PDB file of C-alpha atoms in Angstrom:
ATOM      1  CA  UNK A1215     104.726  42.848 107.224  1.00  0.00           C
ATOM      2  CA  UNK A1216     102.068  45.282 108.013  1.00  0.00           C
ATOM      3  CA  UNK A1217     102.638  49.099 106.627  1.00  0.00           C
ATOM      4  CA  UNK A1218     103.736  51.382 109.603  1.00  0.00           C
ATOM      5  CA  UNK A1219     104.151  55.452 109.991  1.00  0.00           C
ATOM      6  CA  UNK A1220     106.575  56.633 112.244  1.00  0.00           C
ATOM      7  CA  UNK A1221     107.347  59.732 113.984  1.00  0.00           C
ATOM      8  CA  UNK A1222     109.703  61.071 116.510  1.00  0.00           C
ATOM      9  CA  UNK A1223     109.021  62.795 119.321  1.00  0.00           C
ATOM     10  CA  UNK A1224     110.555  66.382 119.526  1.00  0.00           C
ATOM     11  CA  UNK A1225     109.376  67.926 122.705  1.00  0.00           C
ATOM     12  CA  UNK A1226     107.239  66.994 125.446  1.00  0.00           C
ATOM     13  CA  UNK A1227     103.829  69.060 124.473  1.00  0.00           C
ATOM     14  CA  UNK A1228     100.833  66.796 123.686  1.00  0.00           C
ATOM     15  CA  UNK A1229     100.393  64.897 120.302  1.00  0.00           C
ATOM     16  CA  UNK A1230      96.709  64.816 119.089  1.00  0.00           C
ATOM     17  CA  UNK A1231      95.949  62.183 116.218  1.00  0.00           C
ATOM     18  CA  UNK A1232      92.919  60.607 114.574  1.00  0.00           C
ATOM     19  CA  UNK A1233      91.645  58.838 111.706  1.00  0.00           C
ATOM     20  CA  UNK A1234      90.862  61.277 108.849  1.00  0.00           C
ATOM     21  CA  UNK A1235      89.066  58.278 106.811  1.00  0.00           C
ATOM     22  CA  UNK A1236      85.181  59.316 105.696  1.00  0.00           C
ATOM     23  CA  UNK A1237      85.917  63.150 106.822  1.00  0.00           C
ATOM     24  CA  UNK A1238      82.953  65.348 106.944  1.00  0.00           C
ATOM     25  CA  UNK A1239      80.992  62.476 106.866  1.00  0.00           C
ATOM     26  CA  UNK A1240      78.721  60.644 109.139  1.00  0.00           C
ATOM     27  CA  UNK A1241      80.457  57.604 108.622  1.00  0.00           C
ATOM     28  CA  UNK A1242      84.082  59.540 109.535  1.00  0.00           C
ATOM     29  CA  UNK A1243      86.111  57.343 111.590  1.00  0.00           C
ATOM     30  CA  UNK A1244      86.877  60.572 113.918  1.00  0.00           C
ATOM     31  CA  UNK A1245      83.651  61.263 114.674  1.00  0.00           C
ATOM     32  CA  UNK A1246      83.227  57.541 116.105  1.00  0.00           C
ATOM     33  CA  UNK A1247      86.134  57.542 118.489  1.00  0.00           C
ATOM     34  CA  UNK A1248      89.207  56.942 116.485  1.00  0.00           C
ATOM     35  CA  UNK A1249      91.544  59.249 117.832  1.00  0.00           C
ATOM     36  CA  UNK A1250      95.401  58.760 119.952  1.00  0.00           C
ATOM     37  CA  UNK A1251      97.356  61.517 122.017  1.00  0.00           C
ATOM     38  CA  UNK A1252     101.083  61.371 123.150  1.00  0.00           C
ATOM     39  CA  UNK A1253     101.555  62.945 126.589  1.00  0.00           C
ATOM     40  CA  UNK A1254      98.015  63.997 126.933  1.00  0.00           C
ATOM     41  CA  UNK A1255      96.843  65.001 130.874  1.00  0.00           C
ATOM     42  CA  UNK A1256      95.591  62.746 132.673  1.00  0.00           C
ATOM     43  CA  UNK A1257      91.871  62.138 133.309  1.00  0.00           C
ATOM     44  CA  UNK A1258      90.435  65.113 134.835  1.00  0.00           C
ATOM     45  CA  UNK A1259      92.415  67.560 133.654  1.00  0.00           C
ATOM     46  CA  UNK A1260      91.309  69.530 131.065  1.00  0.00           C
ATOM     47  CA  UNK A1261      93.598  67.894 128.653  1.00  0.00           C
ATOM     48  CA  UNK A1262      93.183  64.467 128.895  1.00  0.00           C
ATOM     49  CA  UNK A1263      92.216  61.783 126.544  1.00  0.00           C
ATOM     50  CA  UNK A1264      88.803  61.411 127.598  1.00  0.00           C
ATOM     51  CA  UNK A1265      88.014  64.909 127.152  1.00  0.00           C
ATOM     52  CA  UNK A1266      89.552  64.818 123.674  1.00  0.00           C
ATOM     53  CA  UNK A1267      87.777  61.752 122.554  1.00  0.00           C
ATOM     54  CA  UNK A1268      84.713  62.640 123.659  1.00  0.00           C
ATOM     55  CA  UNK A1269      85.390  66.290 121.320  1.00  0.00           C
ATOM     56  CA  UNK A1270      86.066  64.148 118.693  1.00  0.00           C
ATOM     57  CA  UNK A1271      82.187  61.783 119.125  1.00  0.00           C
ATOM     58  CA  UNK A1272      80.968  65.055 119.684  1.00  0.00           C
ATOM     59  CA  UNK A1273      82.119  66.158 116.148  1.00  0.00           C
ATOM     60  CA  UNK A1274      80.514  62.465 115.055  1.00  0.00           C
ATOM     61  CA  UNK A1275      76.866  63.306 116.360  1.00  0.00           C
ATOM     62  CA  UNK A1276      76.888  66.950 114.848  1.00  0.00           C
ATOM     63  CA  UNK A1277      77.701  65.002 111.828  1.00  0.00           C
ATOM     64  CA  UNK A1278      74.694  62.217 112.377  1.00  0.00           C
ATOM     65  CA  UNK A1279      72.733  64.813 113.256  1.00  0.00           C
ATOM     66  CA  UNK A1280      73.177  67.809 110.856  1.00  0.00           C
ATOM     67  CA  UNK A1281      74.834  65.843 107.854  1.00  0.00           C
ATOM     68  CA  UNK A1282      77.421  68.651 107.823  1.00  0.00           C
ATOM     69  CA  UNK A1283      80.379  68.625 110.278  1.00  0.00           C
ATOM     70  CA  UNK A1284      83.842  69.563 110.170  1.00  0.00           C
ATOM     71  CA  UNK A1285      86.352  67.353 109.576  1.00  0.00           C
ATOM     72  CA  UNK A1286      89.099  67.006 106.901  1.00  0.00           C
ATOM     73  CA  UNK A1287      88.977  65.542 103.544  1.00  0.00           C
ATOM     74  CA  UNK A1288      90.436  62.335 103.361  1.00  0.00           C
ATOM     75  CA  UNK A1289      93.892  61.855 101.834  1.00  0.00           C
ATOM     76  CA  UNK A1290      96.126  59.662  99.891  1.00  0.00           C
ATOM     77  CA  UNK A1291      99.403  58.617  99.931  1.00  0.00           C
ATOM     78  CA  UNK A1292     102.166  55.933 101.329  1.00  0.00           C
ATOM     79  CA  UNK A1293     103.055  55.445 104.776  1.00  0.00           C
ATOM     80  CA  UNK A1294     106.543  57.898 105.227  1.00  0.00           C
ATOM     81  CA  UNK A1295     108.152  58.806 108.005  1.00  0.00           C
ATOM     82  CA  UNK A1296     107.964  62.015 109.773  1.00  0.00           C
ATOM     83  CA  UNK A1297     108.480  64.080 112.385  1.00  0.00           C
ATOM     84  CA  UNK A1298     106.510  65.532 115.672  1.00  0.00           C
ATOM     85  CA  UNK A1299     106.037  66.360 119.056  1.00  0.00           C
ATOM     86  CA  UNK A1300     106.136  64.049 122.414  1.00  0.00           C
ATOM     87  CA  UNK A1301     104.465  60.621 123.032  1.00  0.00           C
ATOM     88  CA  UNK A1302     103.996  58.097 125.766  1.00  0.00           C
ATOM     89  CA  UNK A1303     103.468  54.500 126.073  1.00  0.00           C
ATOM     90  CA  UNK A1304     104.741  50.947 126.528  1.00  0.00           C
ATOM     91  CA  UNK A1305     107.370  50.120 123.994  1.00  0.00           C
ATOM     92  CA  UNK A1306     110.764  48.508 123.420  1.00  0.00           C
ATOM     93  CA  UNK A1307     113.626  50.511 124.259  1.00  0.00           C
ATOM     94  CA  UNK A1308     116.896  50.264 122.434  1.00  0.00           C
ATOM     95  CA  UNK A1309     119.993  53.205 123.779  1.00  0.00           C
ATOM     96  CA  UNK A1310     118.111  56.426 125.116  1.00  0.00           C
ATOM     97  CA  UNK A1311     114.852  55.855 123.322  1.00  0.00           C
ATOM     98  CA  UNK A1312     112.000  54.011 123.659  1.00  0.00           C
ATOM     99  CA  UNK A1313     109.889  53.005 120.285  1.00  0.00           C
ATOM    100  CA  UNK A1314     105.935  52.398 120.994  1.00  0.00           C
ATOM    101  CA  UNK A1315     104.016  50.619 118.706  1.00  0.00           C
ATOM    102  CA  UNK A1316     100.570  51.480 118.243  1.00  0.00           C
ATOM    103  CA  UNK A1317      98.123  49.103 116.114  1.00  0.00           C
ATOM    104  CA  UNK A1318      95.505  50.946 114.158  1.00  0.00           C
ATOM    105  CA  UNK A1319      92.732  49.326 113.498  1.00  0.00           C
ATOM    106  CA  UNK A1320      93.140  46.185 114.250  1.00  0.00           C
ATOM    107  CA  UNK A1321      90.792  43.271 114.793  1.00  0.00           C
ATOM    108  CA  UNK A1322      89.082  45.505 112.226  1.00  0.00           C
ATOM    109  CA  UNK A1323      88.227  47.855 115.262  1.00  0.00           C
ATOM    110  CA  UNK A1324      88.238  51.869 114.432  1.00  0.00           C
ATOM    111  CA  UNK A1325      90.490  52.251 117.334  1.00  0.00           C
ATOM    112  CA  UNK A1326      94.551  53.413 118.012  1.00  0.00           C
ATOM    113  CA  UNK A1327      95.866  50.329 120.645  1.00  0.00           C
ATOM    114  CA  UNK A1328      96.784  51.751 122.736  1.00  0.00           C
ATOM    115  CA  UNK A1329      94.652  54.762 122.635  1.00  0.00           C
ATOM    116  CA  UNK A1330      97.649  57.251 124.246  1.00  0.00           C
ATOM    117  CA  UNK A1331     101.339  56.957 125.117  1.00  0.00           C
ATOM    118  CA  UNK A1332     103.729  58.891 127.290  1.00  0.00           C
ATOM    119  CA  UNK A1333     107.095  59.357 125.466  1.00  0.00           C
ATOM    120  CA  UNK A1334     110.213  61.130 126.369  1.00  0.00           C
ATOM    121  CA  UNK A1335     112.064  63.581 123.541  1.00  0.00           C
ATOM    122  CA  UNK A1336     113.654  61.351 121.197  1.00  0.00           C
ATOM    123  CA  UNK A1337     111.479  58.410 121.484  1.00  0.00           C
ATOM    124  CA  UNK A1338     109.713  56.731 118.321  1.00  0.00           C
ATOM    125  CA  UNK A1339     105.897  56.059 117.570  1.00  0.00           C
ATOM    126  CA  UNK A1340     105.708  53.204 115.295  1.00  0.00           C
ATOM    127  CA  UNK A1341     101.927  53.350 113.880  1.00  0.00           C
ATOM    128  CA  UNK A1342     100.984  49.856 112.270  1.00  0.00           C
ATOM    129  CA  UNK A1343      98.193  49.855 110.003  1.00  0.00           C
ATOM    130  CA  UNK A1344      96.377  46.357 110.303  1.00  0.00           C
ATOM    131  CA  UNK A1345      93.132  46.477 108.719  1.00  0.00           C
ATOM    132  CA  UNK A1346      91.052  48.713 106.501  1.00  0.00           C
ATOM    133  CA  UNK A1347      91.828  52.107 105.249  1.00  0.00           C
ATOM    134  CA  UNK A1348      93.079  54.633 107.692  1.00  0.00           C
ATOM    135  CA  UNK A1349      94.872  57.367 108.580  1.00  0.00           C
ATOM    136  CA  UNK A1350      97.938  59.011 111.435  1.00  0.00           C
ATOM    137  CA  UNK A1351      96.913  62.621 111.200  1.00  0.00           C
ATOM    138  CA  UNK A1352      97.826  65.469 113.114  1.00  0.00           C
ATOM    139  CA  UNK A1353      95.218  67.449 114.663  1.00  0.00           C
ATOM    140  CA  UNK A1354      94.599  70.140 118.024  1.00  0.00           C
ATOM    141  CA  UNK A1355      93.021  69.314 121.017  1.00  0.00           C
ATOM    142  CA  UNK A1356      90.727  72.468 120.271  1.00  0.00           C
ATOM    143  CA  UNK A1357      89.629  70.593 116.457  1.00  0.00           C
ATOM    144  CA  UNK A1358      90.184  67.001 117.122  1.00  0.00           C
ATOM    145  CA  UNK A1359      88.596  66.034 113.722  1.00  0.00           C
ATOM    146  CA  UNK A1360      90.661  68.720 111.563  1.00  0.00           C
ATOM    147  CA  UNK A1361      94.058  68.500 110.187  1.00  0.00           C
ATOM    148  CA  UNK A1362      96.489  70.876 112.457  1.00  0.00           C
ATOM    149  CA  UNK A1363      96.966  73.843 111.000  1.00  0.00           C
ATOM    150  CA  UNK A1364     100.840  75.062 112.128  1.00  0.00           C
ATOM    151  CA  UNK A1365     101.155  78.709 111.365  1.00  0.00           C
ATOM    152  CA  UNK A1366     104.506  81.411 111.798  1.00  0.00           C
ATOM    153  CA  UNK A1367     106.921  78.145 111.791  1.00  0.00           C
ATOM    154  CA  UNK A1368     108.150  75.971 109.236  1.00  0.00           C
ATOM    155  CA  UNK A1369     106.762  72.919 110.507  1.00  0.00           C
ATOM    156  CA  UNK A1370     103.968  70.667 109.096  1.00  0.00           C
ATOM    157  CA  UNK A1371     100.862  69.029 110.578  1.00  0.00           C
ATOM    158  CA  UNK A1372     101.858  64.832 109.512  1.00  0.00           C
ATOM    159  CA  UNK A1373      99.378  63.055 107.908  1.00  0.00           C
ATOM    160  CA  UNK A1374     100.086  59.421 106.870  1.00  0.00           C
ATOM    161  CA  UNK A1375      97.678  58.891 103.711  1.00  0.00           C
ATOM    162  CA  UNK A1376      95.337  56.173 103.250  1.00  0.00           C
TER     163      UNK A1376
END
């Protein structure tokens, strides 16, 4: 009975998500590690996980530090559905695609388990939101604390809410 976001995978380019709670803040949950990727690289290659996290605790200790950071401001909303790019994982498979479930937050952790996910076009991320106020928002490797800003197409960055 826990809220959930979903999204589907479109394509197979990377996914990059974090936590937009406490944005531009030292306290923001990006800045301390809270981040996912679907079909990121694997460690050392410049698009892995572990490069993008540690962007993202980078962004936290400019933040600590400076008390100015970037980040986005937090948002409202319900949990919805929408749609994206690829994602990878362990999941339950029903037909041709495979839904993985990711918990956020849970054991009142600021953490996405599991923190990435390989999926195939077509398959489902189920996000389940288990404790405290967070967020599924879309971001770039580049800005890993920054809503995604999609430009020339008429696709939207997702962004679950609060």
């Amino acid at each position: 009975n826990f809220p959930t976001y979903t999204i589907t995978v479109n394509d197979t380019q990377p996914i990059w998500v974090y936590c937009a709670q406490a944005a531009n803040t030292a306290a923001s949950h990006c800045g301390q590690g809270m981040v996912f990727a679907v079909n990121c690289g694997a460690d050392g290659t410049a698009n892995s996980f572990t490069n993008f996290k540690n962007a993202a605790l980078a962004v936290g200790q400019s933040l600590a530090s400076n008390g100015t950071a970037s980040g986005t401001a937090t948002s409202s909303g319900s949990s919805s559905s929408s749609s994206s790019s690829s994602s990878t994982g362990t999941g339950t498979s029903s037909g041709a695609s495979t839904t993985h479930t990711v918990v956020v937050g849970g054991n009142s952790t600021l953490s996405f388990n599991p923190p990435e996910v390989s999926a195939a076009v077509g398959d489902v991320v189920v996000y389940q939101f288990v404790s405290k106020n967070h967020t599924v928002t879309q971001s770039s490797f580049a800005a890993p604390c920054l809503k995604q800003s999609i430009s020339n197409t008429s696709a939207t960055a997702f962004d679950s809410g609060l």
